[in-house]
Amino acid sequence: LDMDNVDISTYKELLDETEAELEELISTTNSNNARYVIGVKAIEGNDLEMVKKNVKKGVAWLREAASNDHIDSMEYLAYHDIRFESVPNIKRIMGYLETVIEKKDSTRALTTLAEFYINQRKEKKSVLRGFELYKKAADLGDLIACYWVGVLLHRGQGADKDIKEAIKYLEKASELGNVQADYELFDTYAREEGYEDHPKAYNYFCDAIENSYTSFQELQDYFKKNIDVLKGEFLKRKHNEDLKIDSDEEILNLHDAYITEHMNKFSNAMRKDQLYKRAPAYMNDGLIWMMKVLKNYMLDTVLRYDHKDFLDAVESDIPPLISEVGVWLFENEVERQKELGDKEAVKKARTCLEIIKKILKDGIEYF
């Protein structure tokens, strides 16, 4: 049962009830919590022994609960309607989400509503409201909101332009794994007057490229344009500071080889995943940046799980990492941590890499 956005303890006693028992509870006590549980189970069809799959019936139960001001039903319906209605009722969806954010701190509701205000309505008043919602979600630690607050502050949309504050939010988003924030930080330090710092910009761009941001040629062009200030940074990053190189052309060739290697390995990994229909094959540029988020999650959290929770996470939380792109990502992580001299981080990255390779070779049953 999809309970990511709710307090599971609220529904714990209802999860083992049959469809008939839940309907009886609704009839006798008018329980909106029961409507929510039966509605979600009927839509998702992942507990067929208890509730038969029937999307139309499930939506009807949730609409009934929502009409009684049941917040979790409103939130679920908002996301369901966005994804599955042929012509989503934007006014109703935004109404649901406005009510949700009045009652609880749901970062998903805040960011979804912010996107509607900024991209659907676009007038100045709506952009201001969108920024306000993103800011609230960002201050609650949401990685998407941190990125968008940084972007909007950088561009002066929805708020006065404030580069220093933009950098603060973008750095937070980067720490949380948002590769788009790495690129935005590159753009800030590469082009923003008064904040230009080409070595810092370059390192942010390299981090983005090594974590599935695919603007390979742009990085090469940027390096070539600023080679005088970046060649030392490149050699330092690769621990070749003492390498005797006589010309910029040789440096460019080395850098081109570095970029080309990453591009080719990423492309080959993606082709293999497309062949075997693994998750990254279905992730466009608007989604592939999430791979770094999953990588960090595996490094920081999944490795600490006990056996059962580890298997659950592999099967339900990090499937995109169980792929050739996942192998590429962790190979990059191993090399980067070597460059930084962090032996413990190298060990963790290698452990994740070997786990992914083993699952690809022998299946999850190996564990």
Coordinates of C-alpha atoms in Angstrom, one line a residue:
L1 CA 0.0 0.0 0.0
D2 CA 1.4 3.4 -1.0
M3 CA 1.7 5.1 2.3
D4 CA 4.7 7.4 1.5
N5 CA 2.8 10.6 2.2
V6 CA 0.8 9.6 5.3
D7 CA 1.3 8.6 8.9
I8 CA 1.0 4.8 8.7
S9 CA 0.1 4.5 12.4
T10 CA -3.2 6.2 11.5
Y11 CA -4.3 3.2 9.4
K12 CA -2.4 0.3 10.9
E13 CA -5.5 -1.3 12.4
L14 CA -7.3 -1.2 9.1
L15 CA -4.6 -2.7 6.8
D16 CA -5.5 -6.3 7.6
E17 CA -9.3 -5.8 7.1
T18 CA -11.0 -7.4 4.2
E19 CA -13.0 -5.4 1.6
A20 CA -16.3 -6.6 3.2
E21 CA -15.0 -5.6 6.7
L22 CA -13.9 -2.2 5.5
E23 CA -17.3 -1.6 3.8
E24 CA -19.1 -2.6 7.0
L25 CA -17.0 -0.2 9.0
I26 CA -17.8 2.6 6.6
S27 CA -21.5 1.7 6.9
T28 CA -21.6 1.6 10.7
T29 CA -19.1 4.3 11.7
N30 CA -18.8 6.4 8.5
S31 CA -15.0 5.9 8.7
N32 CA -13.1 8.1 6.2
N33 CA -9.9 6.2 7.1
A34 CA -11.6 3.0 6.0
R35 CA -12.6 4.7 2.8
Y36 CA -9.0 5.8 2.2
V37 CA -7.6 2.3 2.8
I38 CA -10.2 0.5 0.6
G39 CA -9.8 3.2 -2.0
V40 CA -6.1 3.0 -2.3
K41 CA -6.0 -0.8 -2.2
A42 CA -8.7 -1.0 -5.0
I43 CA -6.7 1.5 -7.2
E44 CA -3.3 -0.1 -6.7
G45 CA -4.3 -3.7 -6.7
N46 CA -1.4 -4.8 -4.5
D47 CA -3.4 -6.6 -1.8
L48 CA -5.8 -8.7 -3.9
E49 CA -6.5 -11.2 -1.1
M50 CA -8.1 -8.3 0.9
V51 CA -9.4 -5.9 -1.7
K52 CA -10.1 -6.6 -5.4
K53 CA -8.5 -4.2 -7.9
N54 CA -11.2 -1.8 -9.2
V55 CA -9.8 1.7 -10.1
K56 CA -13.2 3.3 -10.7
K57 CA -14.5 2.0 -7.4
G58 CA -11.3 3.0 -5.5
V59 CA -11.5 6.6 -6.9
A60 CA -15.1 6.8 -5.9
W61 CA -14.3 5.8 -2.3
L62 CA -11.5 8.4 -2.2
R63 CA -13.7 11.2 -3.6
E64 CA -16.3 10.4 -1.0
A65 CA -13.7 10.7 1.8
A66 CA -12.3 13.9 0.2
S67 CA -15.7 15.4 0.2
N68 CA -15.7 14.8 4.0
D69 CA -12.4 16.8 4.2
H70 CA -10.2 13.7 4.5
I71 CA -6.7 15.2 3.9
D72 CA -4.9 12.0 2.9
S73 CA -7.6 11.2 0.3
M74 CA -7.3 14.6 -1.1
E75 CA -3.5 14.3 -1.5
Y76 CA -3.7 10.9 -3.0
L77 CA -6.4 12.0 -5.5
A78 CA -4.3 15.0 -6.5
Y79 CA -1.4 12.9 -7.6
H80 CA -3.6 10.2 -9.1
D81 CA -5.6 12.8 -11.2
I82 CA -2.4 14.4 -12.5
R83 CA -1.1 11.1 -13.7
F84 CA -4.2 9.3 -14.9
E85 CA -7.0 11.7 -15.8
S86 CA -7.1 12.2 -19.6
V87 CA -7.9 15.9 -19.0
P88 CA -6.9 16.7 -15.4
N89 CA -9.2 19.0 -13.5
I90 CA -6.5 21.6 -12.5
K91 CA -8.9 23.7 -10.4
R92 CA -9.9 20.6 -8.3
I93 CA -6.3 19.3 -8.0
M94 CA -5.1 22.7 -6.8
G95 CA -8.0 22.9 -4.4
Y96 CA -7.1 19.5 -2.9
L97 CA -3.4 20.6 -2.6
E98 CA -4.2 24.0 -1.0
T99 CA -6.3 22.2 1.6
V100 CA -3.5 19.6 2.2
I101 CA -0.8 22.2 2.9
E102 CA -3.0 24.0 5.3
K103 CA -3.3 20.9 7.4
K104 CA 0.1 19.3 7.2
D105 CA 3.7 19.8 6.1
S106 CA 3.7 17.7 2.9
T107 CA 6.8 18.7 0.8
R108 CA 5.3 16.8 -2.2
A109 CA 2.1 18.8 -2.0
L110 CA 4.0 22.1 -1.6
T111 CA 6.3 21.4 -4.6
T112 CA 3.5 20.1 -6.8
L113 CA 1.3 23.1 -6.1
A114 CA 4.3 25.5 -6.6
E115 CA 4.9 24.0 -10.0
F116 CA 1.2 24.6 -10.9
Y117 CA 1.4 28.2 -9.9
I118 CA 4.6 28.9 -11.8
N119 CA 4.0 26.8 -15.0
Q120 CA 0.3 26.8 -15.4
R121 CA -0.6 30.4 -14.5
K122 CA 2.7 32.3 -15.1
E123 CA 1.5 35.8 -14.1
K124 CA 3.6 37.6 -11.6
K125 CA 1.2 37.0 -8.6
S126 CA 1.2 33.3 -9.3
V127 CA 5.0 33.1 -9.6
L128 CA 5.3 34.9 -6.3
R129 CA 3.0 32.3 -4.7
G130 CA 5.0 29.5 -6.4
F131 CA 8.2 30.8 -4.9
E132 CA 6.6 31.1 -1.5
L133 CA 5.5 27.4 -1.6
Y134 CA 8.9 26.2 -2.9
K135 CA 10.6 28.2 -0.1
K136 CA 8.5 26.5 2.5
A137 CA 9.2 23.0 1.1
A138 CA 12.9 23.9 0.8
D139 CA 13.1 25.0 4.5
L140 CA 11.6 21.5 5.3
G141 CA 14.6 20.0 3.5
D142 CA 13.1 19.0 0.1
L143 CA 15.8 18.5 -2.5
I144 CA 13.6 19.5 -5.5
A145 CA 12.4 22.7 -3.7
C146 CA 15.9 23.6 -2.6
Y147 CA 16.9 23.5 -6.3
W148 CA 14.0 25.6 -7.5
V149 CA 14.4 28.2 -4.8
G150 CA 18.0 28.5 -5.9
V151 CA 17.1 28.8 -9.5
L152 CA 14.3 31.4 -8.9
L153 CA 16.6 33.5 -6.7
H154 CA 19.3 33.2 -9.3
R155 CA 17.0 34.4 -12.0
G156 CA 15.1 36.9 -9.9
Q157 CA 11.7 35.2 -10.5
G158 CA 9.2 35.2 -7.7
A159 CA 11.7 37.1 -5.5
D160 CA 14.4 39.7 -5.8
K161 CA 17.6 38.4 -7.4
D162 CA 19.9 37.2 -4.7
I163 CA 22.9 35.2 -5.8
K164 CA 24.3 34.7 -2.4
E165 CA 21.1 33.2 -1.1
A166 CA 20.6 31.3 -4.4
I167 CA 24.0 29.6 -3.9
K168 CA 23.0 28.6 -0.3
Y169 CA 19.9 26.7 -1.5
L170 CA 21.7 25.2 -4.6
E171 CA 24.5 23.9 -2.4
K172 CA 21.9 22.3 -0.1
A173 CA 20.2 20.7 -3.2
S174 CA 23.6 19.5 -4.4
E175 CA 24.4 17.9 -1.0
L176 CA 21.0 16.1 -1.2
G177 CA 21.9 14.7 -4.6
N178 CA 20.3 17.0 -7.1
V179 CA 22.6 17.0 -10.1
Q180 CA 20.7 19.8 -11.7
A181 CA 21.8 22.0 -8.8
D182 CA 25.4 21.1 -9.6
Y183 CA 24.9 22.4 -13.1
E184 CA 23.1 25.6 -11.8
L185 CA 26.1 26.2 -9.5
F186 CA 28.4 25.8 -12.5
D187 CA 26.4 28.3 -14.4
T188 CA 26.5 30.7 -11.4
Y189 CA 30.2 30.6 -10.9
A190 CA 31.0 30.5 -14.6
R191 CA 28.9 33.5 -15.7
E192 CA 27.5 35.6 -12.8
E193 CA 29.3 38.9 -12.5
G194 CA 30.9 39.3 -9.1
Y195 CA 30.8 35.6 -8.4
E196 CA 33.0 34.2 -11.2
D197 CA 35.1 31.3 -9.9
H198 CA 36.1 29.1 -12.9
P199 CA 37.8 26.4 -10.9
K200 CA 34.8 26.0 -8.6
A201 CA 32.4 26.1 -11.6
Y202 CA 34.5 23.5 -13.4
N203 CA 34.4 21.1 -10.4
Y204 CA 30.6 21.4 -10.1
F205 CA 30.3 20.6 -13.8
C206 CA 32.6 17.6 -13.5
D207 CA 30.6 16.3 -10.5
A208 CA 27.4 16.7 -12.6
I209 CA 28.8 14.8 -15.6
E210 CA 30.1 12.0 -13.4
N211 CA 26.6 11.6 -11.9
S212 CA 24.6 11.3 -15.2
Y213 CA 24.2 14.9 -16.3
T214 CA 24.7 14.5 -20.0
S215 CA 26.1 17.9 -21.3
F216 CA 29.5 16.4 -22.1
Q217 CA 30.3 18.6 -25.1
E218 CA 29.4 21.8 -23.1
L219 CA 31.9 20.9 -20.4
Q220 CA 34.6 20.3 -23.1
D221 CA 33.8 23.6 -24.7
Y222 CA 33.9 25.4 -21.4
F223 CA 37.3 23.9 -20.5
K224 CA 38.7 24.8 -23.9
K225 CA 37.6 28.4 -23.6
N226 CA 39.1 28.8 -20.1
I227 CA 42.0 26.4 -20.3
D228 CA 44.5 28.9 -18.8
V229 CA 42.7 28.9 -15.5
L230 CA 41.4 25.3 -15.6
K231 CA 44.3 23.2 -16.8
G232 CA 45.8 23.1 -13.3
E233 CA 42.4 22.3 -11.8
F234 CA 42.0 19.3 -14.2
L235 CA 45.4 17.9 -13.4
K236 CA 44.9 18.4 -9.7
R237 CA 41.5 16.6 -9.9
K238 CA 43.2 13.7 -11.6
H239 CA 46.3 13.8 -9.4
N240 CA 48.6 14.7 -12.3
E241 CA 49.9 18.0 -11.0
D242 CA 53.5 16.9 -11.5
L243 CA 52.9 15.8 -15.1
K244 CA 55.2 17.7 -17.5
I245 CA 53.0 18.8 -20.4
D246 CA 54.5 21.2 -22.9
S247 CA 51.4 22.5 -24.6
D248 CA 47.8 23.4 -24.1
E249 CA 47.0 21.1 -27.0
E250 CA 48.2 18.1 -25.0
I251 CA 46.1 19.2 -22.0
L252 CA 43.1 19.5 -24.3
N253 CA 43.7 16.0 -25.7
L254 CA 43.9 14.6 -22.2
H255 CA 40.7 16.4 -21.2
D256 CA 38.9 15.3 -24.3
A257 CA 39.9 11.7 -23.5
Y258 CA 38.4 12.2 -20.0
I259 CA 35.1 13.5 -21.3
T260 CA 34.9 11.0 -24.2
E261 CA 35.5 8.1 -21.9
H262 CA 32.6 9.2 -19.6
M263 CA 30.3 9.8 -22.6
N264 CA 31.1 6.5 -24.2
K265 CA 30.8 4.5 -21.0
F266 CA 27.5 6.2 -20.2
S267 CA 26.1 5.7 -23.7
N268 CA 27.1 2.0 -23.7
A269 CA 25.6 1.5 -20.3
M270 CA 22.3 3.1 -21.4
R271 CA 22.2 1.0 -24.6
K272 CA 22.6 -2.2 -22.5
D273 CA 19.8 -1.1 -20.1
Q274 CA 17.6 -0.3 -23.1
L275 CA 18.2 -3.8 -24.5
Y276 CA 17.3 -5.5 -21.2
K277 CA 14.5 -2.9 -20.5
R278 CA 15.9 -1.8 -17.2
A279 CA 14.7 1.4 -15.4
P280 CA 17.3 3.9 -16.6
A281 CA 16.2 3.2 -20.2
Y282 CA 12.9 5.0 -19.4
M283 CA 14.5 7.9 -17.7
N284 CA 14.8 11.1 -19.8
D285 CA 17.1 14.1 -19.0
G286 CA 14.3 15.3 -16.7
L287 CA 14.6 12.2 -14.6
I288 CA 18.1 10.7 -15.0
W289 CA 19.5 13.3 -12.5
M290 CA 17.7 11.4 -9.8
M291 CA 20.3 8.6 -10.1
K292 CA 22.7 10.6 -7.8
V293 CA 19.9 10.8 -5.2
L294 CA 19.5 7.0 -5.3
K295 CA 23.3 6.6 -5.2
N296 CA 23.5 8.6 -2.0
Y297 CA 20.6 6.8 -0.5
M298 CA 22.3 3.4 -1.1
L299 CA 25.6 4.7 0.3
D300 CA 24.2 6.4 3.4
T301 CA 21.1 4.3 4.2
V302 CA 20.6 1.0 2.4
L303 CA 24.1 -0.4 3.3
R304 CA 23.1 0.0 7.0
Y305 CA 19.9 -2.0 6.7
D306 CA 19.4 -5.5 8.1
H307 CA 18.9 -8.3 5.6
K308 CA 15.1 -8.0 5.2
D309 CA 15.1 -4.2 4.9
F310 CA 18.0 -4.4 2.5
L311 CA 16.1 -6.7 0.2
D312 CA 13.0 -4.6 0.4
A313 CA 15.0 -1.5 -0.6
V314 CA 16.7 -3.2 -3.5
E315 CA 13.4 -4.4 -4.9
S316 CA 11.3 -1.3 -4.2
D317 CA 13.5 1.7 -3.7
I318 CA 16.6 1.5 -5.9
P319 CA 15.8 -0.6 -9.0
P320 CA 17.2 2.1 -11.3
L321 CA 20.6 1.4 -9.7
I322 CA 20.4 -2.3 -10.5
S323 CA 21.6 -1.5 -14.0
E324 CA 24.6 -0.9 -16.2
V325 CA 24.1 2.9 -15.6
G326 CA 24.2 2.1 -11.9
V327 CA 27.5 0.2 -12.4
W328 CA 28.9 3.2 -14.3
L329 CA 27.7 5.6 -11.5
F330 CA 29.5 3.7 -8.8
E331 CA 32.6 3.2 -10.8
N332 CA 32.7 6.9 -11.1
E333 CA 32.1 7.2 -7.3
V334 CA 35.0 4.9 -6.6
E335 CA 37.4 6.9 -8.7
R336 CA 36.2 10.2 -7.3
Q337 CA 36.7 9.1 -3.7
K338 CA 40.1 7.9 -4.7
E339 CA 40.9 11.4 -6.0
L340 CA 39.7 12.9 -2.8
G341 CA 41.7 10.4 -0.7
D342 CA 38.8 9.1 1.3
K343 CA 39.5 5.4 1.9
E344 CA 36.3 4.7 3.8
A345 CA 34.2 6.3 1.1
V346 CA 36.1 4.2 -1.5
K347 CA 35.3 1.0 0.4
K348 CA 31.6 1.9 0.7
A349 CA 31.3 2.7 -3.0
R350 CA 33.1 -0.5 -3.9
T351 CA 30.7 -2.5 -1.8
C352 CA 27.7 -1.0 -3.6
L353 CA 29.4 -1.6 -6.9
E354 CA 29.9 -5.3 -6.1
I355 CA 26.4 -5.7 -4.9
I356 CA 25.0 -4.3 -8.1
K357 CA 27.2 -6.4 -10.3
K358 CA 26.3 -9.5 -8.3
I359 CA 22.6 -8.9 -8.6
L360 CA 22.9 -8.3 -12.3
K361 CA 24.8 -11.5 -12.7
D362 CA 23.0 -13.8 -10.3
G363 CA 19.7 -12.1 -9.4
I364 CA 18.4 -10.8 -6.1
E365 CA 18.0 -14.5 -5.0
Y366 CA 21.8 -14.6 -4.4
F367 CA 21.3 -12.6 -1.2

